[in-house]
Coordinates of C-alpha atoms in Angstrom, one line a residue:
M1 CA 0.2 -0.1 -0.5
A2 CA 1.4 3.4 -1.4
L3 CA 1.9 6.1 1.5
S4 CA -0.2 9.1 1.3
V5 CA 1.8 12.3 1.9
P6 CA -0.1 14.9 2.8
K7 CA -0.2 18.7 1.7
A8 CA 0.5 21.5 3.3
P9 CA -2.5 23.6 4.5
G10 CA -3.0 26.5 2.8
V11 CA -4.2 27.7 -1.4
S12 CA -1.8 24.8 -2.1
Q13 CA -3.8 22.1 -0.9
M14 CA -6.3 23.6 -3.4
L15 CA -4.6 23.5 -6.4
K16 CA -2.6 20.1 -8.5
E17 CA -0.1 18.8 -7.9
G18 CA 3.3 21.1 -9.8
A19 CA 1.1 24.6 -9.1
R20 CA 3.7 27.6 -8.4
M21 CA 2.2 30.1 -5.8
Y22 CA 4.4 33.8 -4.9
S23 CA 3.1 35.8 -2.7
G24 CA 4.1 38.8 -0.5
L25 CA 6.2 42.2 -1.6
E26 CA 9.3 40.1 -2.8
E27 CA 8.3 37.1 -4.0
A28 CA 5.3 39.0 -6.2
V29 CA 5.4 42.6 -6.4
Y30 CA 9.1 42.6 -6.7
R31 CA 9.6 39.8 -8.9
N32 CA 6.6 41.6 -11.5
I33 CA 8.7 44.9 -11.5
T34 CA 11.9 43.3 -12.0
A35 CA 10.6 41.5 -15.1
C36 CA 9.0 44.9 -16.5
K37 CA 11.5 46.9 -16.0
E38 CA 13.6 44.5 -18.1
F39 CA 11.5 44.5 -20.8
A40 CA 10.9 48.3 -20.9
Q41 CA 14.5 48.3 -20.8
T42 CA 14.9 46.3 -24.2
M43 CA 12.2 48.2 -26.0
R44 CA 14.0 52.2 -25.0
S45 CA 16.7 50.9 -26.9
A46 CA 14.6 50.9 -30.3
Y47 CA 13.2 54.3 -29.2
G48 CA 13.3 57.8 -31.4
P49 CA 14.8 58.0 -34.5
N50 CA 18.5 56.5 -33.9
G51 CA 16.8 53.7 -32.0
M52 CA 18.6 50.7 -32.6
N53 CA 17.4 47.7 -34.3
K54 CA 16.1 44.4 -33.3
M55 CA 16.6 41.7 -35.3
I56 CA 13.8 38.5 -33.8
I57 CA 12.9 35.2 -35.8
N58 CA 10.0 33.9 -34.6
H59 CA 8.3 30.6 -33.8
I60 CA 7.8 30.1 -37.6
E61 CA 11.8 30.3 -37.7
K62 CA 10.6 34.2 -39.9
Q63 CA 13.5 37.1 -39.2
F64 CA 12.1 40.6 -38.1
V65 CA 14.7 43.5 -38.2
T66 CA 12.7 46.3 -37.4
S67 CA 12.8 49.1 -34.1
D68 CA 8.9 48.9 -34.5
A69 CA 8.1 48.2 -31.2
G70 CA 4.3 47.2 -31.6
T71 CA 5.9 44.0 -34.2
I72 CA 9.0 43.7 -31.4
M73 CA 5.8 42.3 -28.7
R74 CA 4.1 41.1 -31.4
E75 CA 6.5 38.4 -32.5
L76 CA 8.5 37.9 -29.0
D77 CA 5.5 35.8 -27.2
V78 CA 6.0 37.6 -23.7
E79 CA 5.3 34.8 -21.6
H80 CA 5.1 36.5 -18.4
P81 CA 2.0 37.7 -16.8
A82 CA 3.1 40.9 -15.6
A83 CA 5.0 41.7 -18.8
K84 CA 1.9 41.1 -20.8
L85 CA 0.1 43.8 -18.8
M86 CA 2.4 46.1 -21.1
V87 CA 2.0 43.7 -23.8
M88 CA -2.0 44.3 -23.6
A89 CA -1.6 48.2 -23.2
S90 CA 0.7 49.2 -25.8
Q91 CA -1.7 46.7 -28.2
I92 CA -4.7 48.7 -27.4
Q93 CA -2.4 52.1 -27.7
D94 CA -2.1 50.3 -31.7
A95 CA -5.4 49.7 -31.3
E96 CA -6.6 53.6 -30.7
V97 CA -4.4 55.8 -31.7
G98 CA -1.7 53.5 -34.1
D99 CA 1.2 54.6 -33.5
G100 CA 3.1 55.3 -29.9
T101 CA 3.2 51.2 -28.7
N102 CA 6.7 52.0 -26.9
F103 CA 5.6 55.3 -25.6
V104 CA 3.5 53.0 -23.4
V105 CA 6.4 50.4 -22.6
I106 CA 8.5 53.0 -22.1
F107 CA 6.5 54.9 -19.9
A108 CA 5.0 52.1 -17.7
G109 CA 8.1 50.4 -17.0
A110 CA 9.5 54.0 -15.8
L111 CA 6.7 53.8 -13.3
L112 CA 7.6 50.4 -12.0
E113 CA 11.4 51.5 -11.6
K114 CA 9.8 54.6 -9.3
A115 CA 7.3 52.5 -7.4
E116 CA 10.1 50.3 -6.2
E117 CA 12.4 53.4 -5.2
L118 CA 9.1 54.4 -2.8
L119 CA 8.0 50.6 -2.1
R120 CA 11.4 49.6 -0.2
L121 CA 10.8 53.5 1.6
G122 CA 7.9 51.7 3.4
I123 CA 5.2 53.0 1.3
T124 CA 2.5 50.9 0.6
T125 CA 1.3 49.8 -3.2
A126 CA -2.0 51.1 -2.8
E127 CA -0.4 54.7 -2.0
I128 CA 1.6 54.5 -5.0
S129 CA -1.2 53.3 -7.3
E130 CA -3.0 56.1 -5.9
G131 CA -0.5 59.0 -6.6
Y132 CA 0.0 57.9 -10.3
E133 CA -3.9 58.2 -10.9
R134 CA -3.7 61.7 -9.0
A135 CA -0.8 62.5 -10.8
L136 CA -2.0 61.1 -14.6
D137 CA -5.4 63.2 -13.7
K138 CA -3.2 66.4 -13.4
A139 CA -1.0 65.6 -16.5
L140 CA -4.8 65.2 -18.4
E141 CA -5.6 68.7 -17.2
I142 CA -2.2 69.9 -18.2
L143 CA -1.7 67.8 -21.9
P144 CA -4.2 70.5 -23.4
K145 CA -3.0 73.6 -22.2
L146 CA 0.6 73.0 -24.2
V147 CA -0.7 72.2 -27.2
C148 CA 1.7 73.4 -29.8
H149 CA 0.2 73.4 -33.4
E150 CA -3.4 72.8 -35.3
I151 CA -4.0 71.2 -38.6
K152 CA -7.2 72.7 -40.1
D153 CA -7.3 71.6 -42.9
Y154 CA -6.7 68.1 -43.5
R155 CA -6.8 68.5 -48.0
D156 CA -3.6 70.8 -47.6
V157 CA -1.0 68.1 -48.3
K158 CA 1.5 71.0 -47.3
Q159 CA 0.3 71.3 -43.4
V160 CA 0.0 67.6 -43.8
K161 CA 3.5 66.9 -43.9
E162 CA 4.7 68.9 -41.7
C163 CA 2.8 67.0 -38.9
M164 CA 3.3 63.5 -39.9
K165 CA 6.9 63.9 -40.7
S166 CA 7.9 63.4 -37.0
A167 CA 5.6 59.5 -37.0
L168 CA 8.1 58.6 -39.9
M169 CA 11.3 60.3 -39.0
S170 CA 11.3 57.5 -35.9
K171 CA 11.4 54.6 -38.2
Q172 CA 13.4 55.6 -41.4
Y173 CA 15.4 58.1 -40.7
G174 CA 16.7 59.9 -43.8
Q175 CA 14.4 58.8 -45.7
E176 CA 11.5 61.0 -43.6
D177 CA 10.5 64.1 -46.1
F178 CA 9.9 60.8 -49.1
L179 CA 7.8 58.8 -47.6
T180 CA 6.3 61.9 -45.6
D181 CA 5.4 62.7 -49.6
L182 CA 3.9 59.9 -50.5
V183 CA 2.0 59.5 -47.2
A184 CA 0.8 62.1 -47.4
K185 CA -0.6 62.3 -50.9
A186 CA -1.8 59.0 -51.3
C187 CA -4.5 59.9 -47.7
V188 CA -5.1 63.1 -49.4
S189 CA -6.2 62.1 -52.5
I190 CA -8.6 59.2 -50.9
L191 CA -10.2 61.7 -48.0
P192 CA -13.3 61.2 -48.0
D193 CA -16.1 64.3 -48.3
K194 CA -18.4 62.8 -45.9
G195 CA -17.8 59.8 -43.4
T196 CA -14.5 58.8 -42.0
F197 CA -11.4 58.2 -43.3
N198 CA -10.2 54.3 -43.8
V199 CA -7.2 52.9 -43.1
D200 CA -7.7 49.9 -45.1
N201 CA -7.9 52.3 -48.0
I202 CA -3.9 52.9 -48.3
R203 CA -2.9 49.9 -49.8
V204 CA 0.9 48.6 -49.9
C205 CA 2.1 46.6 -52.6
K206 CA 5.8 45.4 -52.0
I207 CA 8.4 44.9 -55.3
L208 CA 12.4 43.5 -54.8
G209 CA 14.7 45.8 -57.0
S210 CA 15.7 49.7 -57.4
G211 CA 15.9 52.2 -54.6
L212 CA 13.4 53.7 -52.3
S213 CA 13.4 56.3 -54.7
K214 CA 11.6 54.7 -57.1
S215 CA 8.5 54.5 -54.9
E216 CA 5.5 56.1 -56.3
V217 CA 1.6 56.1 -55.3
V218 CA -0.9 54.6 -57.8
H219 CA -4.3 55.8 -57.1
G220 CA -6.0 52.7 -57.8
M221 CA -4.9 49.5 -57.0
V222 CA -2.1 47.2 -58.1
F223 CA -1.3 43.2 -57.9
K224 CA 1.4 40.9 -58.4
R225 CA -0.2 38.8 -60.9
F226 CA -0.9 38.6 -64.6
V227 CA -3.4 38.7 -66.5
E228 CA -5.1 35.3 -67.7
G229 CA -5.5 35.9 -71.9
D230 CA -4.0 37.4 -74.5
V231 CA -5.5 41.5 -73.9
T232 CA -3.5 43.2 -71.8
F233 CA -4.8 46.7 -72.1
A234 CA -8.2 48.5 -71.4
E235 CA -8.8 51.5 -71.1
K236 CA -11.9 53.8 -69.7
T237 CA -13.4 50.4 -69.6
K238 CA -16.4 49.0 -67.6
V239 CA -15.5 46.2 -65.1
A240 CA -17.4 42.9 -63.7
I241 CA -16.4 41.4 -60.9
F242 CA -16.7 37.1 -60.4
S243 CA -16.4 36.0 -56.8
C244 CA -16.8 32.3 -58.4
P245 CA -14.5 30.7 -61.3
I246 CA -15.5 31.4 -64.9
D247 CA -15.6 28.4 -66.5
I248 CA -18.7 26.0 -66.9
I249 CA -21.1 25.7 -64.4
Q250 CA -21.6 23.3 -62.0
T251 CA -24.6 21.4 -61.2
E252 CA -25.5 22.1 -57.6
T253 CA -26.3 17.9 -57.3
K254 CA -24.4 15.4 -59.1
G255 CA -26.5 13.7 -62.1
T256 CA -25.9 10.5 -64.4
V257 CA -26.0 11.8 -68.4
L258 CA -26.8 8.6 -70.5
I259 CA -25.5 9.3 -74.3
K260 CA -26.2 7.0 -76.4
S261 CA -24.3 7.5 -79.1
A262 CA -21.6 9.7 -81.0
D263 CA -23.7 12.5 -82.0
E264 CA -25.6 12.8 -79.0
L265 CA -22.3 12.6 -77.4
M266 CA -21.5 15.9 -79.4
N267 CA -24.8 18.1 -78.5
F268 CA -24.3 18.1 -74.7
S269 CA -21.0 18.9 -75.0
S270 CA -21.4 21.8 -77.7
G271 CA -24.5 22.7 -75.6
E272 CA -22.9 22.9 -73.2
E273 CA -19.9 25.2 -75.0
N274 CA -23.2 27.7 -76.5
L275 CA -24.1 28.1 -73.0
L276 CA -21.0 29.4 -71.7
E277 CA -20.5 31.6 -75.1
S278 CA -24.1 33.1 -74.1
Q279 CA -22.9 34.4 -71.2
I280 CA -19.2 35.7 -71.9
K281 CA -21.6 37.1 -74.6
A282 CA -23.5 39.3 -72.7
I283 CA -21.1 40.1 -70.6
A284 CA -19.4 41.9 -73.2
E285 CA -22.5 43.7 -75.1
T286 CA -23.0 45.5 -71.6
G287 CA -19.9 47.8 -72.7
A288 CA -17.3 45.5 -69.9
K289 CA -14.0 44.5 -71.3
V290 CA -11.9 43.5 -67.5
V291 CA -13.5 40.9 -66.3
V292 CA -12.4 39.8 -62.4
S293 CA -12.8 36.1 -60.6
G294 CA -12.5 35.1 -57.8
G295 CA -11.3 32.0 -58.8
K296 CA -9.5 29.5 -61.6
V297 CA -10.5 30.7 -65.1
G298 CA -11.6 27.7 -67.6
D299 CA -9.5 26.8 -70.8
M300 CA -13.2 27.1 -72.9
A301 CA -14.3 30.4 -70.9
L302 CA -10.6 32.1 -71.6
H303 CA -10.9 31.0 -75.7
F304 CA -14.1 32.8 -75.3
L305 CA -13.3 35.6 -73.5
N306 CA -10.0 36.1 -75.8
K307 CA -13.0 36.2 -78.7
Y308 CA -14.9 39.0 -77.9
G309 CA -12.0 40.8 -76.6
L310 CA -12.3 40.4 -72.8
M311 CA -9.5 41.0 -70.6
A312 CA -9.3 38.6 -67.4
V313 CA -7.5 39.1 -64.1
R314 CA -7.7 36.5 -61.5
L315 CA -7.1 37.3 -57.9
N316 CA -7.2 34.6 -54.9
S317 CA -8.3 36.3 -52.0
K318 CA -11.9 37.8 -51.5
F319 CA -10.7 41.0 -49.1
D320 CA -9.0 41.6 -52.5
L321 CA -12.0 41.4 -54.4
R322 CA -14.1 43.3 -52.3
R323 CA -11.4 46.2 -52.5
L324 CA -11.3 45.9 -55.7
A325 CA -14.7 46.5 -55.3
R326 CA -15.4 50.2 -53.6
A327 CA -12.0 50.9 -56.0
V328 CA -14.4 51.1 -58.9
N329 CA -17.1 51.0 -57.0
G330 CA -19.0 48.1 -57.9
T331 CA -20.2 45.0 -57.2
V332 CA -19.1 41.7 -57.0
L333 CA -21.7 38.7 -57.8
P334 CA -21.6 35.0 -56.9
R335 CA -22.1 33.6 -60.3
I336 CA -21.7 33.9 -63.9
T337 CA -24.7 36.2 -64.8
T338 CA -24.7 39.3 -67.4
P339 CA -24.6 42.3 -64.3
S340 CA -26.6 45.5 -65.1
Q341 CA -25.1 49.0 -65.4
E342 CA -25.3 49.8 -61.7
E343 CA -23.0 46.6 -60.8
L344 CA -20.6 47.5 -63.3
G345 CA -17.6 49.0 -62.1
Y346 CA -15.5 51.4 -64.3
C347 CA -11.7 52.1 -64.7
D348 CA -9.7 54.4 -66.4
K349 CA -7.3 51.8 -67.0
V350 CA -5.9 48.4 -66.5
C351 CA -2.9 47.3 -67.9
I352 CA -0.1 44.9 -67.1
E353 CA 3.5 46.6 -66.3
E354 CA 6.8 45.2 -65.5
L355 CA 8.8 46.5 -62.6
G356 CA 12.2 45.2 -62.0
D357 CA 11.6 41.1 -63.2
T358 CA 8.1 41.4 -61.3
T359 CA 5.0 42.0 -63.7
V360 CA 1.7 43.5 -61.8
V361 CA -1.8 44.2 -62.9
A362 CA -2.5 47.8 -62.0
F363 CA -6.3 49.2 -62.0
R364 CA -5.7 53.3 -62.4
N365 CA -8.1 55.9 -61.1
D366 CA -7.5 59.3 -61.6
G367 CA -9.7 61.0 -61.0
K368 CA -11.7 62.6 -58.4
D369 CA -13.9 60.0 -57.2
S370 CA -10.6 57.5 -56.8
R371 CA -11.6 55.9 -53.4
I372 CA -8.6 53.6 -53.0
A373 CA -4.7 54.3 -53.3
T374 CA -1.8 51.8 -53.4
I375 CA 2.0 52.8 -52.3
V376 CA 4.1 50.8 -54.4
I377 CA 7.5 51.0 -52.5
R378 CA 10.6 49.3 -54.0
G379 CA 13.5 47.8 -52.4
A380 CA 16.9 45.4 -52.4
T381 CA 14.9 43.1 -49.2
D382 CA 12.5 41.7 -48.1
N383 CA 13.1 42.5 -44.2
F384 CA 13.6 46.6 -46.0
L385 CA 10.4 46.4 -48.0
D386 CA 8.5 44.9 -44.3
D387 CA 9.6 48.4 -42.3
I388 CA 9.0 50.5 -45.0
E389 CA 5.5 48.9 -45.0
R390 CA 5.8 49.2 -41.2
A391 CA 6.0 53.3 -41.1
I392 CA 3.8 53.9 -44.4
D393 CA 1.5 52.4 -41.5
D394 CA 2.5 54.3 -38.6
G395 CA 1.5 57.7 -41.4
V396 CA -1.6 56.5 -42.1
N397 CA -2.9 55.9 -38.4
N398 CA -1.3 59.5 -37.5
F399 CA -3.1 60.8 -40.8
K400 CA -6.5 58.8 -39.9
C401 CA -6.1 60.5 -36.4
L402 CA -4.8 63.8 -37.3
S403 CA -8.3 64.0 -39.5
R404 CA -9.9 63.3 -35.9
D405 CA -8.4 65.6 -33.8
G406 CA -5.5 67.8 -35.6
R407 CA -4.4 69.2 -31.7
Y408 CA -0.4 68.9 -31.9
V409 CA 2.0 69.2 -28.8
P410 CA 5.7 70.2 -29.8
G411 CA 8.2 66.4 -30.0
A412 CA 11.4 65.9 -29.6
G413 CA 11.0 65.8 -25.0
A414 CA 9.7 68.7 -25.1
V415 CA 5.7 68.2 -23.9
E416 CA 7.4 65.6 -21.7
I417 CA 10.1 67.8 -19.5
E418 CA 6.8 70.4 -19.6
L419 CA 4.4 68.1 -17.8
A420 CA 7.3 66.8 -14.9
T421 CA 8.2 70.5 -14.3
Q422 CA 4.2 71.4 -13.6
I423 CA 3.3 67.7 -12.2
A424 CA 6.4 68.3 -9.3
A425 CA 5.2 71.9 -8.5
Y426 CA 1.9 70.4 -8.4
A427 CA 3.5 67.5 -6.0
D428 CA 4.2 70.1 -3.7
T429 CA 0.7 71.4 -2.9
L430 CA -0.1 67.3 -1.5
P431 CA -0.5 67.1 2.5
G432 CA -1.0 63.4 2.3
L433 CA 2.1 60.4 1.3
E434 CA 0.8 60.8 -2.4
Q435 CA 2.7 63.5 -3.1
Y436 CA 6.3 61.6 -3.5
A437 CA 4.5 59.1 -5.6
V438 CA 3.0 62.2 -7.8
R439 CA 6.8 63.4 -8.0
K440 CA 8.1 60.0 -9.3
F441 CA 5.4 60.1 -12.2
A442 CA 7.2 64.0 -13.0
A443 CA 11.0 62.2 -12.7
A444 CA 9.9 58.9 -14.8
L445 CA 9.1 61.1 -17.7
E446 CA 12.4 62.3 -17.9
V447 CA 13.0 59.4 -19.3
F448 CA 11.6 59.9 -23.0
P449 CA 14.4 62.3 -23.2
K450 CA 17.1 60.8 -22.2
A451 CA 16.3 57.7 -24.7
L452 CA 16.1 59.7 -27.4
S453 CA 19.6 61.7 -26.4
E454 CA 21.0 57.8 -24.7
N455 CA 20.0 56.6 -27.8
T456 CA 21.8 59.6 -30.0
G457 CA 25.3 58.7 -28.4
V458 CA 25.0 61.6 -26.0
N459 CA 25.0 62.0 -22.3
G460 CA 21.1 62.2 -21.1
T461 CA 21.6 63.9 -17.5
D462 CA 23.3 66.3 -19.3
V463 CA 20.4 66.6 -22.3
V464 CA 17.2 66.5 -18.9
N465 CA 19.7 69.1 -17.2
Q466 CA 19.1 71.0 -20.0
L467 CA 15.8 70.5 -21.2
Y468 CA 15.1 71.6 -17.6
L469 CA 16.4 74.7 -17.2
A470 CA 14.9 76.0 -20.1
H471 CA 11.6 75.4 -19.1
T472 CA 11.5 77.7 -15.7
D473 CA 10.9 79.8 -18.2
A474 CA 7.5 80.6 -19.1
K475 CA 8.2 80.7 -23.3
G476 CA 10.0 77.6 -23.9
K477 CA 7.9 75.2 -22.5
N478 CA 8.5 74.1 -26.9
I479 CA 12.2 73.8 -26.0
G480 CA 12.9 69.9 -26.9
Y481 CA 16.5 67.9 -27.6
N482 CA 17.7 69.1 -31.0
I483 CA 18.8 65.1 -32.1
E484 CA 20.9 67.1 -35.1
A485 CA 23.2 68.5 -32.7
E486 CA 26.9 66.1 -31.8
K487 CA 26.1 66.9 -28.6
A488 CA 23.2 67.8 -25.6
E489 CA 21.2 71.3 -27.3
T490 CA 18.5 72.0 -26.8
I491 CA 15.8 73.6 -30.1
D492 CA 12.2 75.8 -30.1
V493 CA 10.9 72.1 -31.8
T494 CA 8.2 75.0 -33.9
T495 CA 11.1 76.0 -35.7
S496 CA 11.7 72.6 -37.0
K497 CA 8.3 71.7 -37.2
V498 CA 8.8 68.2 -34.3
Y499 CA 5.9 67.6 -33.6
D500 CA 3.5 65.0 -31.5
L501 CA -0.1 64.4 -32.1
F502 CA -1.5 65.0 -29.5
Q503 CA -4.4 61.6 -29.8
S504 CA -0.7 59.9 -29.2
K505 CA 0.4 61.1 -25.5
Y506 CA -3.1 61.4 -24.1
W507 CA -3.8 57.8 -24.6
G508 CA -0.6 57.0 -23.9
M509 CA 0.3 58.0 -20.7
K510 CA -3.8 57.0 -19.9
Y511 CA -2.8 53.5 -21.0
A512 CA 0.7 53.0 -19.2
V513 CA -0.3 54.2 -16.2
G514 CA -3.5 51.5 -15.7
A515 CA -0.5 49.1 -17.0
A516 CA 1.8 50.1 -14.0
T517 CA -1.0 50.2 -11.5
T518 CA -2.5 46.9 -12.0
V519 CA 1.2 45.6 -12.0
L520 CA 1.8 46.9 -8.5
K521 CA -1.6 46.4 -7.0
V522 CA -0.8 42.3 -7.7
D523 CA 0.4 41.0 -4.3
Q524 CA -0.1 37.4 -5.1
I525 CA 0.5 35.0 -8.1
I526 CA -0.7 31.8 -8.5
M527 CA 0.5 29.8 -11.1
A528 CA -1.4 26.7 -12.3
K529 CA 0.0 23.2 -13.2
R530 CA -0.3 22.8 -17.1
A531 CA -2.8 19.8 -18.0
G532 CA -0.1 18.6 -20.2
G533 CA 0.4 14.5 -21.9
P534 CA -1.9 11.9 -20.5
K535 CA -2.9 11.0 -17.3
P536 CA -1.7 8.5 -15.0
R537 CA -4.1 5.0 -15.4
Q538 CA -6.3 4.9 -13.0
N539 CA -6.5 0.9 -11.3
A540 CA -9.7 -0.3 -11.0
G541 CA -9.1 -2.1 -7.4
S542 CA -8.4 -0.7 -4.5
D543 CA -5.3 0.1 -2.9
D544 CA -5.0 -2.7 -0.9
E545 CA -6.3 -5.2 -3.2
S546 CA -2.8 -7.1 -4.2

């Protein structure tokens, strides 16, 4: 008979064998803070225009070389539960604003680092959390007063370029002017008169070869495909779009045809051919010169398409079909029927183009009613093209936000130091223990100009001291760090036009404080053992049967 060993009393006796539990300051809180600090420090070196790239090889051996925090976190597959909270906060920031993911992680990490110092002084986690929340309320109250620039006309490409530049500079330093021009032209060209701007209407087509300077904006859509038939060009044409294959129609149910002679076989085949020809002829008679299919184009159908001079394009993705329908203002039809004039789309030019050794089909709509724009980017490697695409994605999301709220705050660390100055002064007016947490909140904001300068190779403490000195004057609230200087130097960001989106800072601080206070409020970590592998076999009899 096996000896039964009783479990220790407490939570562990309720859980499976192998479950782990940590509680108290040392085991739970400090452990969480250490994990979050290390994660934030990893992200810090990727912050700003001179941020370093990370090389990540994910679980399917795909390689990424990028400084984009959103991509790094998505591919890292973080396991630690506290660090996961920071990742979740940055993902919400990505969904809300589309930029500023690194801001959330770095700020949450800095808040937790400062909280650790307060915990060692004997201040409780509840008091620190309350202090951080009070400081956040004050920061969000001050932030609208620091707005230094606002866009009134979203259709003015020049104004849009000025404000979008700093967002693209943080991803592709040195290429920002060219990329800003591309993104601004693409976004403004499809901005609807009524309704909201849809990010999905800006497409990116990556083609290897040549250099970034050969990239261009196409009003319409570009697909890396070849046409199915002989016709490769159509101008000022109507477009018929089908989600089904263009081939002899299969019956809905299986049927058996009994054929007794060769004549019957010939008549049966010619009947199918005549039906298919009549369908394609009817499409041609509507005035359509381009047929787009969501499935295969059969050999017989291809013969008739060539006979009637129709251009055939096959798209494998149903999402591409829907986007193309939106671009040409047509309707996707589920069966091969004769489309009505309302269901047909219109395109100025559909043609085959060769870029490098890649053949593409371009649907160009140069009129004012263009609904989708494609940015065709060129480059030497797939990793480079992916990184450019991520930079363009940030630029497009910035445009989405400025079309909702065109306010901008000073960049280059200016807004953080001004907030730190005012929040530190606010902390002196508080009577309770929260004042220590509020003061640490102000100190945590210093992490941004420090990260910008350290990634550039300049002493961060010198830069922060100079910025504080400049911000003691009421007129110096727009003074930020000059990233192009060889040593610690400040600059008025309104002259260099380095602006940060108001929405990005507003939501970024909210989510960072939310993540940091959630981590601080955790006093126990209970990790239940995962059920893995087959369960041990149970004996049918009792223990004393032998």
